[in-house]
XYZ file of C-alpha atoms in Angstrom:
505
model
C 6.717 35.529 -20.793
C 3.077 36.045 -19.869
C 3.576 39.770 -19.249
C 5.311 40.078 -22.623
C 2.390 38.349 -24.327
C -0.020 40.648 -22.546
C 1.779 43.835 -23.512
C 2.158 42.789 -27.134
C -1.497 41.784 -27.188
C -2.418 45.273 -26.000
C -0.334 46.849 -28.742
C -1.880 44.641 -31.396
C -5.399 45.318 -30.211
C -4.690 49.037 -30.235
C -3.504 48.692 -33.814
C -6.686 46.838 -34.684
C -8.950 49.450 -33.142
C -7.062 52.347 -34.661
C -6.398 50.947 -38.119
C -9.545 48.875 -38.601
C -9.657 47.673 -42.198
C -6.071 48.678 -42.866
C -4.590 46.101 -40.501
C -1.986 43.873 -42.118
C -1.417 40.118 -41.640
C 1.939 40.740 -40.015
C 0.352 43.031 -37.452
C -1.699 40.110 -36.141
C 0.669 37.197 -36.728
C 2.013 37.091 -33.197
C -1.408 37.087 -31.525
C -2.833 34.608 -33.994
C 0.033 32.150 -33.590
C 0.322 32.362 -29.806
C -3.439 32.440 -29.134
C -2.909 34.825 -26.230
C -6.203 35.698 -24.574
C -7.751 38.861 -25.933
C -9.957 39.354 -22.875
C -9.277 42.276 -20.548
C -7.332 41.442 -17.407
C -9.686 40.053 -14.731
C -9.514 43.278 -12.740
C -10.541 45.300 -15.818
C -13.606 43.263 -16.753
C -16.940 45.044 -16.420
C -18.695 42.002 -14.957
C -17.468 38.551 -14.012
C -19.742 35.515 -14.147
C -18.464 32.318 -12.585
C -20.993 30.304 -14.570
C -19.914 31.787 -17.910
C -16.233 31.324 -17.097
C -16.910 27.712 -16.097
C -18.736 27.131 -19.384
C -15.779 28.549 -21.291
C -13.398 26.173 -19.511
C -15.665 23.158 -19.994
C -16.328 23.856 -23.670
C -12.796 24.747 -24.714
C -11.603 21.507 -23.144
C -13.757 19.648 -25.679
C -12.534 21.546 -28.738
C -9.805 19.855 -30.745
C -8.874 23.009 -32.622
C -6.940 25.512 -30.439
C -7.783 28.473 -32.678
C -11.496 27.746 -32.445
C -11.171 27.398 -28.666
C -9.326 30.741 -28.570
C -12.019 32.470 -30.606
C -14.744 31.053 -28.389
C -12.994 32.066 -25.160
C -12.513 35.607 -26.456
C -15.974 36.062 -27.937
C -18.502 34.491 -25.563
C -17.753 36.776 -22.585
C -17.166 39.920 -24.646
C -20.437 41.611 -23.671
C -19.856 40.979 -19.972
C -16.173 41.855 -20.182
C -16.502 45.152 -22.003
C -20.008 46.594 -22.436
C -22.074 46.370 -19.229
C -22.466 48.846 -16.368
C -24.276 47.365 -13.376
C -25.869 49.677 -10.821
C -29.215 50.447 -9.234
C -32.239 52.694 -9.739
C -34.863 53.235 -7.046
C -33.205 50.457 -5.068
C -33.565 47.890 -7.863
C -30.973 46.495 -10.319
C -30.241 48.744 -13.285
C -27.961 47.653 -16.120
C -26.722 49.550 -19.160
C -25.384 47.537 -22.107
C -23.673 49.437 -24.918
C -23.030 47.873 -28.323
C -19.244 48.045 -28.125
C -17.622 50.883 -29.998
C -20.811 53.018 -29.927
C -21.569 54.436 -26.449
C -25.325 53.830 -26.528
C -27.759 51.045 -25.663
C -29.799 49.635 -28.527
C -32.911 47.775 -27.392
C -32.215 45.096 -30.002
C -28.480 44.730 -29.527
C -28.491 44.783 -25.728
C -31.079 41.980 -25.673
C -29.270 39.916 -28.291
C -25.839 40.456 -26.707
C -27.046 38.898 -23.445
C -29.077 36.056 -24.951
C -26.306 33.400 -24.848
C -25.975 33.889 -21.080
C -29.609 33.130 -20.299
C -28.919 29.412 -19.980
C -26.648 30.128 -16.987
C -29.067 32.159 -14.849
C -30.031 29.291 -12.556
C -26.348 28.762 -11.769
C -25.380 32.391 -11.165
C -27.522 34.672 -9.013
C -25.330 37.702 -9.758
C -25.768 37.181 -13.488
C -29.523 36.899 -12.975
C -29.512 40.253 -11.169
C -27.550 41.769 -14.045
C -30.206 40.594 -16.517
C -32.978 41.798 -14.209
C -31.316 45.204 -14.371
C -31.410 45.122 -18.168
C -35.130 44.270 -18.161
C -35.852 47.141 -15.795
C -33.723 49.557 -17.834
C -35.372 48.501 -21.111
C -38.791 48.993 -19.522
C -37.864 52.577 -18.704
C -36.532 53.076 -22.240
C -39.731 51.840 -23.866
C -41.827 54.116 -21.675
C -39.553 57.046 -22.478
C -40.119 56.574 -26.212
C -41.426 53.359 -27.853
C -40.297 54.663 -31.268
C -36.612 54.993 -30.357
C -34.084 52.306 -31.223
C -31.150 53.493 -29.088
C -30.766 55.205 -25.713
C -28.001 57.016 -23.899
C -26.645 55.546 -20.638
C -28.092 58.610 -18.890
C -31.831 58.585 -19.543
C -31.965 62.265 -18.584
C -29.389 63.221 -21.220
C -30.456 66.074 -23.478
C -27.818 65.396 -26.134
C -28.265 62.286 -28.343
C -25.638 60.464 -30.386
C -23.617 62.914 -32.452
C -25.206 61.922 -35.761
C -28.726 62.364 -34.336
C -28.372 65.939 -33.092
C -30.083 67.534 -36.101
C -32.657 64.817 -36.863
C -36.136 66.088 -37.635
C -38.238 63.985 -35.295
C -39.694 64.337 -31.807
C -36.631 63.672 -29.651
C -37.019 62.861 -25.956
C -34.476 63.006 -23.111
C -32.248 59.958 -23.003
C -32.841 58.951 -26.625
C -29.666 58.263 -28.588
C -31.314 57.679 -31.959
C -34.993 57.640 -32.925
C -35.329 55.210 -35.800
C -38.596 53.271 -35.552
C -37.881 49.561 -36.042
C -40.458 46.882 -35.229
C -37.846 44.540 -33.789
C -36.718 47.140 -31.226
C -39.861 46.333 -29.245
C -39.603 42.584 -29.861
C -36.151 41.790 -28.506
C -36.752 43.084 -24.952
C -39.852 40.888 -24.671
C -37.862 37.885 -25.880
C -35.258 38.556 -23.180
C -37.826 39.133 -20.427
C -39.792 35.996 -21.313
C -36.665 33.830 -21.250
C -35.584 35.374 -17.925
C -38.962 34.487 -16.429
C -38.794 30.909 -17.751
C -35.228 30.371 -16.515
C -35.554 31.971 -13.071
C -39.309 31.886 -12.279
C -38.740 35.360 -10.881
C -41.575 37.813 -11.587
C -40.144 40.752 -9.636
C -39.127 42.824 -12.721
C -42.656 42.535 -14.105
C -44.301 45.229 -12.021
C -46.836 47.925 -12.911
C -44.211 49.857 -14.874
C -43.427 46.769 -16.971
C -47.148 46.150 -17.623
C -47.410 49.757 -18.798
C -44.499 49.155 -21.175
C -46.176 46.049 -22.588
C -49.323 48.084 -23.202
C -47.171 50.694 -24.934
C -45.825 47.986 -27.246
C -49.321 46.772 -28.117
C -50.524 50.332 -28.705
C -47.489 51.205 -30.852
C -47.925 48.110 -33.010
C -51.602 48.926 -33.499
C -50.873 52.562 -34.323
C -48.281 51.531 -36.877
C -50.783 49.343 -38.674
C -51.819 52.789 -39.960
C -55.413 51.806 -40.597
C -56.807 55.310 -40.157
C -53.778 57.614 -40.394
C -50.016 57.648 -40.795
C -49.664 57.976 -37.022
C -47.467 60.268 -34.916
C -44.012 59.037 -35.943
C -41.905 60.673 -38.636
C -38.171 60.965 -39.161
C -35.890 62.904 -41.477
C -32.131 63.305 -41.504
C -29.790 65.212 -43.778
C -27.588 62.343 -44.927
C -25.350 61.324 -47.788
C -27.267 58.074 -48.182
C -31.031 57.652 -48.637
C -30.843 54.669 -46.269
C -30.505 57.082 -43.342
C -33.743 59.006 -43.761
C -37.411 58.478 -44.627
C -39.181 59.801 -47.697
C -42.700 61.250 -47.885
C -42.119 64.015 -45.309
C -40.521 61.516 -42.938
C -43.302 58.909 -42.973
C -41.617 56.497 -45.405
C -42.684 55.126 -48.752
C -46.420 54.491 -49.153
C -47.975 51.133 -48.408
C -51.520 49.815 -48.197
C -52.729 49.289 -44.603
C -53.448 45.561 -44.846
C -52.924 44.844 -41.143
C -49.147 44.430 -40.989
C -47.041 46.761 -38.855
C -45.282 49.552 -40.727
C -41.582 49.920 -39.907
C -39.527 52.980 -40.766
C -36.220 51.159 -40.559
C -34.765 47.662 -40.759
C -32.750 45.901 -38.018
C -29.660 47.281 -39.776
C -30.913 50.830 -39.012
C -31.338 51.320 -42.789
C -34.614 52.712 -44.077
C -37.163 50.193 -45.339
C -37.805 50.399 -49.072
C -41.311 49.028 -48.517
C -42.563 49.638 -44.958
C -44.052 46.185 -44.392
C -41.018 44.162 -43.336
C -41.884 40.458 -43.370
C -39.377 38.942 -40.880
C -40.042 41.865 -38.522
C -43.790 41.209 -38.583
C -43.243 37.493 -37.968
C -41.124 38.431 -34.951
C -43.898 40.752 -33.760
C -46.380 37.852 -33.792
C -44.118 35.763 -31.571
C -43.602 38.820 -29.333
C -47.329 39.423 -28.879
C -47.876 35.776 -27.930
C -45.162 36.095 -25.276
C -46.777 39.279 -23.983
C -50.130 37.485 -23.816
C -48.635 34.649 -21.793
C -46.851 36.929 -19.334
C -49.769 39.317 -18.881
C -52.005 36.320 -18.207
C -49.722 34.377 -15.883
C -47.936 37.209 -14.070
C -50.013 40.381 -14.256
C -53.419 38.639 -14.396
C -54.452 41.326 -16.886
C -56.790 39.324 -19.092
C -57.989 42.340 -21.070
C -54.519 43.416 -22.183
C -53.566 39.783 -22.774
C -56.612 39.331 -24.990
C -55.687 42.443 -26.975
C -52.183 41.089 -27.527
C -53.545 37.744 -28.714
C -56.057 39.306 -31.074
C -53.385 41.474 -32.651
C -51.063 38.473 -33.005
C -53.793 36.457 -34.709
C -54.618 39.318 -37.051
C -51.021 39.872 -38.146
C -50.431 36.132 -38.496
C -53.440 35.783 -40.793
C -52.240 38.681 -42.957
C -48.770 37.137 -43.192
C -50.266 33.852 -44.332
C -52.163 35.691 -47.049
C -49.555 38.228 -48.181
C -45.978 37.289 -47.145
C -45.245 34.700 -49.854
C -44.690 35.579 -53.492
C -43.714 33.667 -56.596
C -40.095 34.341 -57.523
C -39.171 33.676 -61.181
C -36.404 31.198 -60.299
C -36.907 30.300 -56.642
C -40.623 29.589 -56.728
C -42.884 30.503 -53.816
C -40.811 32.166 -51.105
C -41.145 34.818 -48.422
C -40.496 38.354 -49.588
C -38.276 40.574 -47.453
C -40.512 43.654 -47.667
C -43.851 44.377 -49.313
C -46.080 47.417 -49.822
C -49.508 45.799 -49.794
C -50.138 46.930 -53.371
C -48.638 43.747 -54.829
C -45.006 44.870 -54.887
C -42.269 42.972 -53.075
C -38.520 43.073 -52.526
C -36.699 39.767 -52.935
C -33.526 39.974 -50.838
C -32.271 39.361 -47.347
C -30.189 41.427 -44.948
C -27.604 40.060 -42.531
C -29.191 41.650 -39.463
C -31.754 39.657 -37.496
C -34.713 39.497 -37.773
C -34.012 38.348 -41.286
C -35.511 35.715 -43.524
C -32.543 33.449 -42.806
C -32.956 33.885 -39.028
C -36.679 33.077 -38.871
C -36.251 29.668 -37.137
C -33.658 31.122 -34.768
C -36.248 33.698 -33.635
C -38.954 31.007 -33.522
C -40.987 32.472 -36.363
C -41.093 29.067 -38.076
C -39.392 25.681 -37.944
C -36.215 24.849 -39.840
C -38.058 22.164 -41.794
C -40.910 24.408 -42.915
C -41.080 24.042 -46.747
C -41.645 27.770 -47.341
C -38.659 28.596 -45.148
C -36.456 26.044 -46.880
C -37.306 27.477 -50.296
C -36.642 30.981 -48.983
C -33.386 29.902 -47.362
C -32.173 28.432 -50.629
C -32.939 31.744 -52.318
C -31.239 34.018 -49.753
C -28.095 31.844 -49.832
C -27.792 32.233 -53.593
C -26.715 34.860 -56.072
C -30.406 35.557 -56.717
C -30.233 37.510 -53.439
C -28.536 40.833 -54.325
C -26.825 40.901 -50.928
C -25.381 37.388 -51.013
C -21.659 37.608 -51.696
C -19.462 34.736 -52.807
C -15.710 35.254 -52.662
C -12.389 33.519 -52.253
C -12.445 33.978 -48.464
C -16.051 33.025 -47.713
C -19.652 33.353 -48.759
C -22.437 35.018 -46.857
C -25.018 37.769 -46.651
C -24.379 41.477 -46.220
C -26.695 44.396 -46.808
C -26.980 48.029 -47.871
C -25.676 49.239 -44.496
C -22.060 48.488 -45.473
C -22.556 47.675 -49.130
C -21.251 45.457 -51.867
C -18.882 42.532 -51.263
C -18.964 42.898 -47.467
C -20.081 39.720 -45.695
C -21.407 39.889 -42.142
C -20.114 37.099 -39.852
C -23.540 37.276 -38.210
C -25.059 35.818 -41.364
C -22.617 32.900 -41.346
C -23.341 32.240 -37.661
C -27.097 32.326 -38.241
C -26.672 30.025 -41.217
C -25.028 27.471 -38.938
C -27.772 27.934 -36.328
C -30.552 27.303 -38.851
C -29.477 23.982 -40.335
C -29.364 20.351 -39.262
C -26.627 19.626 -41.817
C -23.336 19.041 -39.979
C -21.399 19.534 -43.203
C -22.876 22.987 -43.595
C -22.182 23.790 -39.943
C -18.578 22.677 -40.378
C -18.086 24.882 -43.419
C -19.523 27.862 -41.546
C -17.010 27.255 -38.752
C -14.193 27.171 -41.302
C -15.270 30.524 -42.721
C -15.603 32.108 -39.287
C -12.247 30.754 -38.203
C -10.462 32.074 -41.272
C -11.956 35.561 -41.492
C -11.346 37.204 -38.106
C -8.120 38.769 -39.464
C -6.080 37.437 -36.558
C -7.939 39.594 -34.029
C -9.673 36.772 -32.186
C -13.069 38.465 -32.549
C -15.955 38.602 -34.979
C -16.546 41.841 -36.864
C -19.522 43.657 -38.301
C -18.442 42.781 -41.857
C -15.419 41.767 -43.920
C -14.549 41.805 -47.593
C -15.471 38.561 -49.349
C -11.964 38.250 -50.812
C -9.881 39.965 -48.123
C -10.910 39.558 -44.451
C -8.284 42.113 -43.400
C -10.707 44.710 -44.754
C -13.314 44.718 -42.016
C -15.627 47.079 -40.165
C -16.005 47.462 -36.390
C -13.235 45.823 -34.417
C -15.476 45.845 -31.339
C -19.000 44.633 -32.090
C -20.226 42.723 -29.058
C -23.404 41.253 -30.585
C -21.466 39.332 -33.236
C -18.984 38.141 -30.630
C -21.483 36.683 -28.184
C -23.566 35.273 -31.046
C -20.481 33.321 -32.110
C -20.144 32.105 -28.529
C -23.772 30.985 -28.649
C -23.076 29.022 -31.827
C -20.246 27.080 -30.197
C -22.335 26.362 -27.092
C -25.218 25.194 -29.282
C -23.046 22.933 -31.411
C -21.313 21.513 -28.332
C -24.748 20.513 -27.032
C -26.520 19.454 -30.225
C -23.806 18.618 -32.769
C -20.604 17.699 -30.925
C -19.416 15.757 -33.951
C -19.201 18.994 -35.931
C -16.793 20.537 -33.429
C -14.799 17.309 -33.224
C -14.343 17.314 -36.995
C -12.782 20.785 -36.973
C -9.148 20.323 -35.993
C -5.963 22.325 -36.059
C -5.307 20.923 -39.527
C -8.079 23.205 -40.786
C -5.671 26.083 -41.405
C -7.025 29.555 -42.134
C -5.740 29.424 -45.682
C -6.971 25.914 -46.340
C -10.447 26.957 -47.408
C -10.896 26.403 -51.095
C -12.331 29.145 -53.315
C -16.067 29.457 -53.113
C -16.524 27.846 -56.504
C -15.106 24.515 -55.352
C -17.045 21.445 -54.275
C -16.194 22.253 -50.663
C -18.460 25.301 -50.718
C -22.176 25.096 -50.071
C -23.565 27.979 -52.093
C -27.051 27.456 -53.468
C -26.437 29.877 -56.327
C -27.625 27.397 -58.950
C -31.334 27.494 -58.308
C -33.596 25.158 -60.307
């Protein structure tokens, strides 16, 4: 019977990958009802961590809902199972992490995909070496081009991703795509800092790494654009304006008030106004981590001081310019500004986002300005908040109208103390995976069978992180979700069961 389940699972997953949004309920009914594991066979997994597998067993044993346990067991190990390649370079660990269905390594995604595993490093030396390899690889990527967001597995490759071949920008060997995004330089520092704190191992933080940290500081300073527009520009012939930059590739104009200009958002969509607020908050936290590590590990007090001064400068500008008065929401953080007094009031599902600010340690959950902003972004005053019969959540221009990103629902649950809200988020996540057993990039607010990206590892491991976090901090929430919470039992979003903040005072 097990071999039959396995073969049928393979067929169903093939259907999911091939058909994507066209998959029908009947196509998934067998897998959804039997809860057959959607993980590759043990021999086919890219990397096996005993600590992660033990955590899966321990956590699923505590879950009263078998479907939730199934989702967790599929999703948490997805990055390790399917996206990593572990090797060596110059006799040291070297790890490539692709996003899933795109054969390239994003600095942001690779860091975020591995984040839920950091808590297991002390228990698993092999896993620690895998992460060390990622840090070393990301260091080489940053030194190859601090303006690139994605890199090919072969850093000597002369051919980028297929859609980047004709981009008008200064391409370098090994670059997959060259969209300048502030957060691309923030996530690797977040990963490296956590690795150091968990393992107390400073071996990856050698002279090459110090050079990369200096490159980050220099790039941030250059993109403050105080004296010029800087060396970076980007243009692409594309059907959508979100894929290219205006003004000869330098982006829309903004006043150089001290914030870092970003060409693109974490979604890889072009910024409307180049001063992205959540990205700059993340940069402040990043610079403080760089200061700490340069001080404690490299003993480079000059570079550390430069990082701290830049962090203080950007923080002061954010305090003066990041909050605006919204006509219905009151004083809240804008998503992007131009320094001339103009602001965009919205949020995007990709992190860093306004919703994710506490998750990325840019503020506390209880911060009044964050709470006011959170109420706004989870309301119909946010043009990319979608409320439907299947769920409610945030999307963005990258996929478009009516498409909710599970990532936004997960981050909503990770940025609240309200167990009722956490429980509702779990209900939405449980009922919108279209029977696949995995999270997706996005799904239609009224029809989860219409989804994008059947294999998106960041969303999968982020869901695993949510379950681990709730199991530790809010076990009552998981206990309250039982098998009785059927996928179709969620009431329409207009009912009392929903938690939309669309009626702002």
